[in-house]
Tab-separated table of C-alpha atoms and ligand atoms in Angstrom:
chain	number	residue	atom	x	y	z
Q	1497	MET	CA	-0.033	-0.309	0.027
Q	1498	SER	CA	2.912	2.450	-0.401
Q	1499	ASP	CA	2.037	3.779	-3.711
Q	1500	ALA	CA	-0.655	6.386	-3.197
Q	1501	ASN	CA	-2.439	5.597	-6.628
Q	1502	ARG	CA	-2.310	1.834	-6.241
Q	1503	LEU	CA	-5.798	1.298	-5.864
Q	1504	VAL	CA	-7.215	3.806	-8.311
Q	1505	GLU	CA	-5.390	4.602	-11.219
Q	1506	ILE	CA	-6.537	7.627	-13.425
Q	1507	ASP	CA	-4.670	8.656	-16.575
Q	1508	GLU	CA	-6.504	12.027	-17.775
Q	1509	ASP	CA	-4.270	11.841	-21.101
Q	1510	ARG	CA	-5.142	8.379	-22.291
Q	1511	GLN	CA	-8.666	8.550	-20.546
Q	1512	ILE	CA	-8.432	5.706	-18.707
Q	1513	PHE	CA	-9.763	5.177	-15.109
Q	1514	ARG	CA	-9.027	1.780	-13.288
Q	1515	VAL	CA	-9.767	0.266	-10.031
Q	1516	ALA	CA	-7.780	-2.170	-8.290
Q	1517	ARG	CA	-9.585	-5.310	-7.869
Q	1518	GLU	CA	-7.700	-5.841	-4.337
Q	1519	ALA	CA	-10.107	-2.996	-3.190
Q	1520	PHE	CA	-12.882	-5.597	-3.406
Q	1521	VAL	CA	-11.179	-8.396	-1.675
Q	1522	SER	CA	-8.996	-7.024	1.171
Q	1523	GLU	CA	-9.718	-6.920	4.731
Q	1524	PRO	CA	-7.322	-3.983	5.524
Q	1525	VAL	CA	-8.979	-2.080	2.695
Q	1526	LEU	CA	-12.422	-2.729	4.388
Q	1527	GLN	CA	-10.939	-1.892	7.721
Q	1528	ARG	CA	-9.609	1.565	6.269
Q	1529	GLU	CA	-13.355	2.193	4.735
Q	1530	TYR	CA	-14.904	1.897	8.063
Q	1531	ASP	CA	-12.038	4.453	9.585
Q	1532	ALA	CA	-12.149	6.814	6.740
Q	1533	ILE	CA	-15.382	6.669	5.080
Q	1534	PHE	CA	-18.401	5.226	7.314
Q	1535	ASP	CA	-16.991	6.660	10.542
Q	1536	ARG	CA	-16.325	10.094	8.786
Q	1537	CYS	CA	-19.216	10.552	6.516
Q	1538	TRP	CA	-23.085	11.569	6.718
Q	1539	LEU	CA	-24.750	8.453	6.609
Q	1540	TYR	CA	-28.331	7.920	6.143
Q	1541	VAL	CA	-30.307	6.688	8.933
Q	1542	GLY	CA	-34.399	7.091	8.449
Q	1543	HIS	CA	-36.862	9.541	6.806
Q	1544	GLU	CA	-38.751	12.303	8.614
Q	1545	SER	CA	-41.907	10.516	7.857
Q	1546	GLU	CA	-41.055	7.744	10.087
Q	1547	PHE	CA	-41.591	9.828	13.278
Q	1548	ARG	CA	-45.069	11.815	13.185
Q	1549	LYS	CA	-45.571	11.834	16.993
Q	1550	PRO	CA	-43.553	11.710	20.056
Q	1551	GLY	CA	-42.364	8.320	20.881
Q	1552	ASP	CA	-42.096	7.108	17.283
Q	1553	PHE	CA	-38.796	5.389	16.832
Q	1554	VAL	CA	-36.902	3.106	14.881
Q	1555	THR	CA	-33.731	0.928	15.593
Q	1556	ARG	CA	-31.171	0.886	12.938
Q	1557	THR	CA	-27.475	-0.667	12.488
Q	1558	ILE	CA	-25.438	1.993	10.794
Q	1559	ALA	CA	-21.963	1.333	10.097
Q	1560	ARG	CA	-21.607	-1.467	12.817
Q	1561	ARG	CA	-23.222	0.738	15.451
Q	1562	ASN	CA	-26.824	0.062	16.960
Q	1563	LEU	CA	-29.005	3.013	16.680
Q	1564	LEU	CA	-32.460	4.388	18.314
Q	1565	VAL	CA	-33.650	7.116	16.569
Q	1566	THR	CA	-36.826	8.435	18.186
Q	1567	MET	CA	-39.023	11.582	18.328
Q	1568	GLY	CA	-39.270	13.400	21.597
Q	1569	THR	CA	-42.106	15.272	23.487
Q	1570	ASP	CA	-40.882	18.328	22.028
Q	1571	ARG	CA	-41.178	16.767	18.754
Q	1572	THR	CA	-37.913	16.898	17.758
Q	1573	VAL	CA	-36.078	13.785	16.611
Q	1574	ASN	CA	-32.634	12.330	17.735
Q	1575	ALA	CA	-30.482	9.464	17.493
Q	1576	PHE	CA	-28.937	7.680	20.274
Q	1577	PHE	CA	-26.395	4.617	20.417
Q	1578	ASN	CA	-28.805	1.919	21.456
Q	1579	THR	CA	-26.722	0.589	24.555
Q	1580	CYS	CA	-27.805	1.037	27.965
Q	1581	PRO	CA	-25.334	3.558	29.812
Q	1582	HIS	CA	-25.453	1.001	32.918
Q	1583	ARG	CA	-24.011	-2.093	31.668
Q	1584	GLY	CA	-24.414	-2.251	28.140
Q	1585	ALA	CA	-27.564	-4.068	26.993
Q	1586	THR	CA	-29.235	-3.117	23.935
Q	1587	VAL	CA	-32.150	-0.720	25.139
Q	1588	CYS	CA	-34.984	-0.935	22.342
Q	1589	ARG	CA	-35.079	-4.502	20.829
Q	1590	ASP	CA	-37.988	-3.654	18.179
Q	1591	PRO	CA	-37.360	-2.737	14.775
Q	1592	SER	CA	-39.867	0.316	14.967
Q	1593	GLY	CA	-43.081	1.312	16.811
Q	1594	ASN	CA	-44.140	4.015	19.452
Q	1595	ALA	CA	-42.942	3.880	23.105
Q	1596	LYS	CA	-43.828	6.248	25.924
Q	1597	ALA	CA	-40.430	5.210	27.289
Q	1598	PHE	CA	-37.698	2.527	26.893
Q	1599	GLN	CA	-36.891	0.051	29.469
Q	1600	CYS	CA	-33.653	-1.806	29.544
Q	1601	PHE	CA	-34.481	-5.305	30.302
Q	1602	TYR	CA	-31.398	-6.450	32.148
Q	1603	HIS	CA	-31.762	-4.238	35.068
Q	1604	GLY	CA	-34.738	-2.155	34.335
Q	1605	TRP	CA	-33.425	1.388	34.049
Q	1606	VAL	CA	-36.134	3.784	32.084
Q	1607	PHE	CA	-35.265	6.379	29.258
Q	1608	GLY	CA	-37.665	8.804	27.946
Q	1609	CYS	CA	-38.087	9.360	24.567
Q	1610	ASP	CA	-35.586	12.168	24.883
Q	1611	GLY	CA	-33.110	9.684	25.981
Q	1612	ASN	CA	-33.041	11.023	29.619
Q	1613	LEU	CA	-33.015	8.480	32.472
Q	1614	LYS	CA	-36.127	8.500	34.078
Q	1615	SER	CA	-35.931	5.992	36.844
Q	1616	GLN	CA	-33.953	3.071	38.216
Q	1617	PRO	CA	-34.771	0.213	40.312
Q	1618	GLY	CA	-32.822	0.827	43.442
Q	1619	LYS	CA	-32.301	4.435	42.928
Q	1620	GLU	CA	-31.704	4.842	46.680
Q	1621	SER	CA	-28.292	3.164	46.168
Q	1622	TYR	CA	-27.017	5.801	43.858
Q	1623	PRO	CA	-25.955	9.348	44.970
Q	1624	GLU	CA	-28.669	12.029	45.231
Q	1625	GLY	CA	-28.504	13.872	41.701
Q	1626	PHE	CA	-27.258	10.871	39.726
Q	1627	ALA	CA	-30.171	11.226	37.120
Q	1628	ALA	CA	-29.915	14.959	37.025
Q	1629	SER	CA	-26.602	14.783	36.404
Q	1630	GLY	CA	-26.982	13.020	32.697
Q	1631	ALA	CA	-24.569	10.269	33.619
Q	1632	GLY	CA	-27.334	7.727	33.239
Q	1633	ASN	CA	-28.663	9.237	29.678
Q	1634	LEU	CA	-28.410	7.291	26.640
Q	1635	VAL	CA	-25.701	8.843	24.598
Q	1636	PRO	CA	-26.546	11.003	21.458
Q	1637	VAL	CA	-24.649	10.185	18.119
Q	1638	PRO	CA	-22.429	13.093	17.712
Q	1639	ARG	CA	-24.125	14.525	14.703
Q	1640	PHE	CA	-27.658	14.239	13.089
Q	1641	ASP	CA	-29.471	16.347	10.834
Q	1642	SER	CA	-31.734	16.057	7.920
Q	1643	TYR	CA	-32.420	17.594	4.558
Q	1644	ALA	CA	-35.734	17.120	2.455
Q	1645	GLY	CA	-36.723	14.722	4.930
Q	1646	PHE	CA	-33.798	12.480	4.696
Q	1647	CYS	CA	-32.193	11.915	7.881
Q	1648	PHE	CA	-28.496	11.385	8.480
Q	1649	VAL	CA	-26.090	10.822	11.228
Q	1650	SER	CA	-22.382	11.244	11.705
Q	1651	PHE	CA	-20.113	9.613	14.217
Q	1652	ASP	CA	-17.363	12.488	13.224
Q	1653	PRO	CA	-18.327	15.462	15.821
Q	1654	ASP	CA	-16.158	17.712	13.352
Q	1655	ILE	CA	-18.042	17.012	9.903
Q	1656	GLU	CA	-18.869	19.792	7.687
Q	1657	PRO	CA	-22.465	20.854	7.914
Q	1658	LEU	CA	-25.012	18.660	6.013
Q	1659	PRO	CA	-25.943	20.762	3.296
Q	1660	ASP	CA	-22.173	21.526	2.462
Q	1661	TYR	CA	-21.537	17.685	2.220
Q	1662	LEU	CA	-24.608	17.238	0.126
Q	1663	ALA	CA	-23.432	19.563	-2.503
Q	1664	GLY	CA	-25.035	19.148	-5.845
Q	1665	ALA	CA	-27.095	16.497	-4.604
Q	1666	LYS	CA	-29.439	18.866	-2.701
Q	1667	GLU	CA	-31.266	19.699	-5.973
Q	1668	TYR	CA	-31.976	16.014	-6.611
Q	1669	LEU	CA	-33.333	15.217	-3.070
Q	1670	ASP	CA	-35.445	18.465	-3.557
Q	1671	ILE	CA	-36.970	17.127	-6.822
Q	1672	VAL	CA	-37.698	13.946	-5.248
Q	1673	SER	CA	-39.045	15.510	-1.997
Q	1674	ARG	CA	-41.515	17.406	-4.398
Q	1675	HIS	CA	-43.385	14.582	-6.306
Q	1676	SER	CA	-46.694	15.283	-4.280
Q	1677	GLY	CA	-47.842	18.445	-2.525
Q	1678	SER	CA	-49.052	16.124	0.270
Q	1679	GLY	CA	-45.230	15.427	0.936
Q	1680	MET	CA	-43.397	12.081	0.932
Q	1681	ALA	CA	-43.201	9.227	3.297
Q	1682	ILE	CA	-41.525	5.789	3.570
Q	1683	SER	CA	-44.127	3.043	3.152
Q	1684	LYS	CA	-44.644	0.579	5.794
Q	1685	GLY	CA	-42.116	-2.821	5.471
Q	1686	SER	CA	-38.740	-2.867	4.207
Q	1687	GLN	CA	-36.796	-5.026	1.873
Q	1688	GLU	CA	-33.819	-6.553	3.615
Q	1689	TYR	CA	-31.506	-8.947	1.739
Q	1690	ALA	CA	-27.750	-9.852	1.657
Q	1691	ILE	CA	-25.590	-10.073	-1.642
Q	1692	ARG	CA	-22.262	-12.084	-1.779
Q	1693	ALA	CA	-20.324	-9.174	-3.242
Q	1694	ASN	CA	-18.146	-6.205	-2.298
Q	1695	TRP	CA	-20.377	-3.479	-1.239
Q	1696	LYS	CA	-18.848	-0.951	-3.701
Q	1697	LEU	CA	-20.149	-3.348	-6.641
Q	1698	LEU	CA	-23.672	-2.515	-5.354
Q	1699	VAL	CA	-22.764	1.357	-5.408
Q	1700	GLU	CA	-21.816	1.046	-9.008
Q	1701	ASN	CA	-24.866	-1.062	-10.116
Q	1702	SER	CA	-27.281	1.246	-8.507
Q	1703	VAL	CA	-26.197	3.925	-10.903
Q	1704	ASP	CA	-25.322	2.018	-13.901
Q	1705	GLY	CA	-26.959	2.896	-17.059
Q	1706	TYR	CA	-24.743	0.578	-19.125
Q	1707	HIS	CA	-26.061	-2.518	-18.077
Q	1708	ALA	CA	-29.844	-2.101	-18.298
Q	1709	VAL	CA	-30.148	-3.335	-21.807
Q	1710	SER	CA	-28.030	-6.570	-21.281
Q	1711	THR	CA	-28.864	-7.352	-17.828
Q	1712	HIS	CA	-32.421	-6.906	-17.512
Q	1713	ALA	CA	-33.428	-7.688	-21.038
Q	1714	SER	CA	-36.201	-10.078	-19.542
Q	1715	TYR	CA	-37.685	-6.742	-17.960
Q	1716	LEU	CA	-37.551	-5.084	-21.304
Q	1717	ASP	CA	-39.337	-7.980	-22.938
Q	1718	TYR	CA	-42.073	-7.894	-20.302
Q	1719	LEU	CA	-42.590	-3.962	-20.799
Q	1720	LYS	CA	-42.680	-4.657	-24.732
Q	1721	ASN	CA	-45.222	-7.471	-24.306
Q	1722	THR	CA	-47.142	-5.294	-21.997
Q	1723	ASN	CA	-46.888	-2.248	-23.503
Q	1724	GLY	CA	-46.291	-2.616	-27.090
Q	1725	ALA	CA	-43.010	-1.348	-28.965
Q	1726	LEU	CA	-40.577	0.530	-26.755
Q	1727	GLY	CA	-39.848	3.328	-29.514
Q	1728	GLY	CA	-36.546	3.683	-31.071
Q	1729	THR	CA	-34.303	4.712	-28.105
Q	1730	PRO	CA	-35.686	3.199	-24.974
Q	1731	PHE	CA	-33.265	5.192	-22.626
Q	1732	GLU	CA	-32.042	8.767	-23.066
Q	1733	GLY	CA	-30.159	11.135	-20.680
Q	1734	HIS	CA	-27.271	12.015	-19.089
Q	1735	SER	CA	-25.182	11.692	-16.027
Q	1736	ARG	CA	-23.552	14.185	-13.510
Q	1737	ASP	CA	-20.887	14.556	-11.108
Q	1738	LEU	CA	-22.490	16.353	-8.038
Q	1739	GLY	CA	-19.442	16.812	-6.063
Q	1740	ASN	CA	-18.026	15.152	-2.923
Q	1741	GLY	CA	-18.620	11.538	-4.484
Q	1742	HIS	CA	-22.501	12.125	-4.986
Q	1743	ALA	CA	-23.789	11.488	-8.750
Q	1744	VAL	CA	-26.862	10.978	-10.847
Q	1745	LEU	CA	-28.234	9.767	-13.856
Q	1746	GLU	CA	-31.353	11.672	-15.181
Q	1747	TYR	CA	-32.994	9.774	-18.246
Q	1748	ARG	CA	-36.275	8.909	-19.818
Q	1749	ALA	CA	-36.915	5.344	-19.892
Q	1750	PRO	CA	-39.842	3.037	-21.461
Q	1751	TRP	CA	-41.703	2.089	-18.020
Q	1752	GLY	CA	-44.454	3.825	-16.522
Q	1753	ARG	CA	-44.274	6.275	-13.493
Q	1754	PRO	CA	-47.328	6.446	-11.247
Q	1755	ILE	CA	-46.089	10.110	-10.466
Q	1756	ALA	CA	-47.440	11.342	-14.123
Q	1757	SER	CA	-45.834	9.046	-16.961
Q	1758	TRP	CA	-48.513	6.921	-18.415
Q	1759	VAL	CA	-47.908	3.747	-20.576
Q	1760	PRO	CA	-50.552	1.064	-21.794
Q	1761	LEU	CA	-50.121	-1.159	-18.908
Q	1762	PHE	CA	-51.805	1.283	-16.769
Q	1763	GLY	CA	-54.835	0.919	-18.449
Q	1764	GLU	CA	-57.378	3.331	-19.650
Q	1765	ASP	CA	-58.745	4.029	-15.906
Q	1766	GLY	CA	-55.174	5.347	-15.212
Q	1767	LYS	CA	-55.097	7.826	-17.915
Q	1768	ALA	CA	-57.519	10.421	-16.273
Q	1769	GLU	CA	-55.409	10.153	-13.039
Q	1770	ILE	CA	-52.209	10.491	-14.673
Q	1771	GLU	CA	-53.497	13.533	-16.370
Q	1772	ARG	CA	-54.606	14.939	-13.041
Q	1773	LEU	CA	-51.390	14.283	-11.241
Q	1774	HIS	CA	-49.665	16.169	-14.072
Q	1775	ALA	CA	-51.996	19.283	-14.067
Q	1776	GLU	CA	-51.394	19.242	-10.364
Q	1777	LEU	CA	-47.326	19.258	-11.019
Q	1778	VAL	CA	-47.556	21.787	-13.723
Q	1779	GLU	CA	-49.732	24.068	-11.279
Q	1780	ARG	CA	-47.146	23.656	-8.469
Q	1781	HIS	CA	-43.707	23.575	-10.482
Q	1782	GLY	CA	-44.441	25.136	-13.854
Q	1783	GLU	CA	-44.157	23.030	-17.271
Q	1784	ASP	CA	-40.615	22.251	-17.165
Q	1785	MET	CA	-40.203	21.102	-13.716
Q	1786	ALA	CA	-43.467	19.337	-13.937
Q	1787	ASP	CA	-41.940	17.152	-17.108
Q	1788	ARG	CA	-38.605	16.544	-15.327
Q	1789	ILE	CA	-40.437	15.235	-11.995
Q	1790	ALA	CA	-42.928	13.119	-14.310
Q	1791	HIS	CA	-41.222	11.963	-17.370
Q	1792	LYS	CA	-37.550	11.533	-16.288
Q	1793	ASN	CA	-35.949	8.773	-14.022
Q	1794	ARG	CA	-33.057	9.648	-11.537
Q	1795	ASN	CA	-30.892	7.351	-10.063
Q	1796	ILE	CA	-29.055	9.218	-7.081
Q	1797	LEU	CA	-26.002	8.252	-5.168
Q	1798	ILE	CA	-24.879	10.023	-2.063
Q	1799	PHE	CA	-21.973	9.280	-1.214
Q	1800	PRO	CA	-20.987	6.740	0.479
Q	1801	ASN	CA	-23.983	4.351	0.500
Q	1802	LEU	CA	-27.380	5.922	-0.047
Q	1803	VAL	CA	-29.093	5.321	-3.051
Q	1804	ILE	CA	-32.290	6.838	-4.392
Q	1805	ASN	CA	-33.659	5.445	-7.341
Q	1806	ASP	CA	-36.578	7.611	-8.694
Q	1807	ILE	CA	-37.507	5.257	-11.546
Q	1808	MET	CA	-40.646	3.074	-11.974
Q	1809	ALA	CA	-41.215	3.709	-8.109
Q	1810	VAL	CA	-39.092	5.321	-5.690
Q	1811	THR	CA	-36.543	3.365	-3.920
Q	1812	VAL	CA	-34.193	4.389	-0.889
Q	1813	ARG	CA	-31.566	1.940	-0.430
Q	1814	THR	CA	-28.642	1.605	2.041
Q	1815	PHE	CA	-25.971	-1.096	2.614
Q	1816	TYR	CA	-23.020	-1.996	4.662
Q	1817	PRO	CA	-20.221	-4.418	4.130
Q	1818	GLN	CA	-19.954	-7.383	6.814
Q	1819	SER	CA	-16.786	-8.684	5.312
Q	1820	PRO	CA	-15.026	-7.761	1.717
Q	1821	ASP	CA	-17.373	-10.175	-0.094
Q	1822	TYR	CA	-20.443	-9.997	1.645
Q	1823	MET	CA	-23.029	-7.072	2.118
Q	1824	LEU	CA	-26.346	-6.439	3.779
Q	1825	ILE	CA	-29.124	-4.169	2.172
Q	1826	ASN	CA	-31.860	-2.359	3.379
Q	1827	GLY	CA	-34.591	-0.909	0.866
Q	1828	TRP	CA	-37.742	1.216	1.299
Q	1829	SER	CA	-40.192	2.471	-0.954
Q	1830	LEU	CA	-40.893	6.215	-0.769
Q	1831	ALA	CA	-44.133	7.347	-1.683
Q	1832	PRO	CA	-46.567	10.506	-1.771
Q	1833	ASN	CA	-48.265	10.990	1.788
Q	1834	GLU	CA	-51.517	10.884	-0.424
Q	1835	GLU	CA	-52.325	9.134	-3.627
Q	1836	SER	CA	-55.105	7.474	-4.935
Q	1837	ASP	CA	-55.654	3.409	-4.728
Q	1838	TRP	CA	-55.145	3.297	-8.212
Q	1839	ALA	CA	-51.557	5.040	-8.058
Q	1840	ARG	CA	-50.608	3.240	-5.097
Q	1841	LYS	CA	-51.346	-0.082	-6.412
Q	1842	TYR	CA	-49.156	0.572	-9.542
Q	1843	ARG	CA	-46.394	2.251	-7.306
Q	1844	LEU	CA	-46.300	-0.921	-4.958
Q	1845	ARG	CA	-46.478	-3.385	-8.303
Q	1846	ASN	CA	-43.750	-1.368	-10.027
Q	1847	PHE	CA	-41.581	-1.714	-6.849
Q	1848	LEU	CA	-42.018	-5.354	-6.286
Q	1849	GLU	CA	-41.854	-6.251	-9.849
Q	1850	PHE	CA	-38.625	-4.471	-10.833
Q	1851	LEU	CA	-36.847	-3.627	-7.357
Q	1852	GLY	CA	-38.037	-6.241	-5.300
Q	1853	PRO	CA	-35.588	-8.989	-4.337
Q	1854	GLY	CA	-37.755	-11.474	-6.149
Q	1855	GLY	CA	-38.308	-8.972	-8.837
Q	1856	PHE	CA	-37.462	-8.570	-12.596
Q	1857	ALA	CA	-34.116	-6.468	-11.781
Q	1858	THR	CA	-32.662	-7.390	-8.140
Q	1859	PRO	CA	-32.088	-11.067	-8.966
Q	1860	ASP	CA	-30.356	-10.171	-12.159
Q	1861	ASP	CA	-28.088	-7.538	-10.358
Q	1862	VAL	CA	-27.456	-9.901	-7.598
Q	1863	GLU	CA	-26.445	-12.533	-10.201
Q	1864	ALA	CA	-23.849	-10.174	-11.763
Q	1865	LEU	CA	-22.503	-8.670	-8.637
Q	1866	GLU	CA	-21.702	-12.148	-7.427
Q	1867	SER	CA	-20.217	-12.992	-10.644
Q	1868	CYS	CA	-17.802	-9.752	-10.296
Q	1869	GLN	CA	-16.925	-11.036	-6.870
Q	1870	ASN	CA	-16.287	-14.657	-8.233
Q	1871	GLY	CA	-14.073	-13.120	-10.830
Q	1872	PHE	CA	-12.112	-11.047	-8.355
Q	1873	ARG	CA	-10.534	-14.513	-6.857
Q	1874	ASN	CA	-8.209	-13.905	-10.045
Q	1875	HIS	CA	-7.484	-10.547	-8.966
Q	1876	ARG	CA	-3.580	-11.040	-8.373
Q	1877	GLN	CA	-3.319	-12.078	-12.176
Q	1878	VAL	CA	-6.091	-9.998	-13.250
Q	1879	PRO	CA	-5.613	-6.773	-11.139
Q	1880	TRP	CA	-7.712	-3.937	-12.803
Q	1881	SER	CA	-11.286	-3.155	-13.532
Q	1882	ASP	CA	-12.187	-0.611	-16.114
Q	1883	ILE	CA	-14.292	2.365	-15.562
Q	1884	SER	CA	-13.432	4.550	-18.452
Q	1885	LYS	CA	-16.545	4.568	-20.224
Q	1886	GLY	CA	-17.135	8.455	-21.631
Q	1887	MET	CA	-14.090	9.657	-20.057
Q	1888	GLY	CA	-13.351	13.136	-21.161
Q	1889	LYS	CA	-16.851	13.987	-22.635
Q	1890	ALA	CA	-18.290	17.249	-21.949
Q	1891	MET	CA	-21.784	15.953	-21.552
Q	1892	PRO	CA	-21.557	12.059	-20.510
Q	1893	ASN	CA	-24.244	10.159	-21.478
Q	1894	TYR	CA	-26.544	7.976	-18.942
Q	1895	ASP	CA	-24.748	4.894	-19.831
Q	1896	ASP	CA	-21.226	6.289	-19.211
Q	1897	GLU	CA	-19.360	5.617	-16.281
Q	1898	LEU	CA	-18.734	9.065	-14.955
Q	1899	GLN	CA	-20.939	8.570	-11.875
Q	1900	MET	CA	-18.675	5.556	-10.896
Q	1901	ARG	CA	-15.721	7.778	-11.476
Q	1902	ALA	CA	-17.148	10.459	-9.089
Q	1903	PHE	CA	-17.656	7.794	-6.490
Q	1904	TRP	CA	-14.322	6.062	-6.971
Q	1905	SER	CA	-12.604	9.556	-7.107
Q	1906	GLN	CA	-13.800	10.222	-3.582
Q	1907	TRP	CA	-13.315	6.825	-2.048
Q	1908	ASN	CA	-9.493	7.236	-3.336
Q	1909	ALA	CA	-9.349	10.533	-1.619
Q	1910	ARG	CA	-10.423	8.829	1.591
Q	1911	VAL	CA	-9.074	5.302	1.489
Q	1912	GLY	CA	-6.608	4.995	-1.640
Q	1913	THR	CA	-3.860	6.861	0.318
Q	1914	PRO	CA	-2.982	5.154	3.246
Q	1915	GLY	CA	-2.406	6.858	6.566
Q	1916	PRO	CA	0.055	5.760	8.997
Q	1917	ALA	CA	0.180	2.188	9.702
Q	1918	PRO	CA	-2.154	1.311	12.840
Q	1919	ASP	CA	0.884	0.329	15.056
Q	1920	ALA	CA	2.042	3.886	14.700
Q	1921	VAL	CA	-0.893	5.695	16.106
Q	1922	SER	CA	-2.151	2.978	18.606
Q	1923	PRO	CA	-1.043	4.020	22.104
Q	1924	PRO	CA	1.973	2.225	23.497
Q	1925	ARG	CA	0.939	-1.264	25.536
Q	1926	PRO	CA	1.395	-0.939	29.311
Q	1927	ALA	CA	4.911	-2.620	30.146
Q	1928	PRO	CA	4.245	-6.323	31.925
Q	1929	VAL	CA	4.216	-6.390	35.123
Q	1930	ALA	CA	7.648	-8.291	36.393
Q	1931	THR	CA	7.313	-11.269	38.368
Q	1932	SER	CA	9.992	-13.102	40.260
Q	1933	ALA	CA	9.258	-16.482	38.358
Q	1934	ALA	CA	9.548	-14.660	35.089
Q	1935	ALA	CA	12.039	-16.741	32.593
A	2443	FES	S1	-27.538	-2.853	31.577
A	2443	FES	FE1	-29.522	-1.643	31.221
A	2443	FES	S2	-30.237	-1.483	33.343
A	2443	FES	FE2	-28.267	-2.613	33.446
A	2444	FE2	FE1	-29.891	-3.514	-12.335
């Protein structure tokens, strides 16, 4: 790891961008990713719609930490480490719900939804003022903030403010949050699955327009069979680097969008509803923005691991590596707070048909990613992956690889240049205690 450019090689003159396959298989690289990325970035933790009244909570595993996110009685949302300040037990063991208070099952300490210690069995054995001192409160995550309804945490107390971090991605989060005048909300339930592949392969895949026609041929056939011919160019659009490792593809595609893009599959009964939705968008945002919201698809990547795919439905997806070749994924459907039964039916159908782990797309993607990971067994003899497509173009296409280069450039800035070896920064070990019998 002595060569600063060893894991990502960028040759602007020859327009070659390569990533070392070692980055997908190496334990030390994974450790550096936790230290330099997951411990240092803003990470998606939930959506404001999951907290509507005091006591609403979710528990999430974010970068190997157990967190409890809950709305306090003052209606502010806070994120806490979900570990009892007494002796460590997990305080809240449900995935979501509403609670007046959280009681640790081990010795019974009780915390309010603001994280403050409310009572302890055997309180009289503690010094007076113990609870008031705050020493028994749940510990808040160093940073918590939200933008356009998306809530983020960071374990780095000194991280830049969330709006600065999000850079050009703010424009796209705004668009997704403006689909409906009623606001947007996470639908109940989530998709949880695992892929035997490195997490960065899913980053690449989530914003990869290049693979759509080949990997998802059966879905495109299905669209052809249900909607008639797909027209000359099934996909058309561009990709953009949004700064700080974030990127987006924005494009037209042949599927219907229950937001306001009709296709024959939606039937005649859907036509009037789609026209009504479109008129509403025009009224709220004007023709141009209404057209963009309704007819363009967006695959948005927020560095390092939040993907918002505003396609035939809206999916919010995040994922963490368990090991270099295994990741756990969580996906949610984001939908208008209020929409007709018709629109909701097609939205959920689209969500499951394409995006679900048993749908037309995800199993194909999983197969592709696991196949790449398998190929990386040969990384010593075949050490590089190529991510050069469209390099040097002023306006890269939706199926170029600019968006992946945006991610990898940021990844390289954080991880590619190794810091001091761990031994050089860890505190010296205490000297062994001398004993008379020491050999
Ligand atoms: S560990 Fe929670 S009350 Fe003891
Ligand atoms: Fe795909």
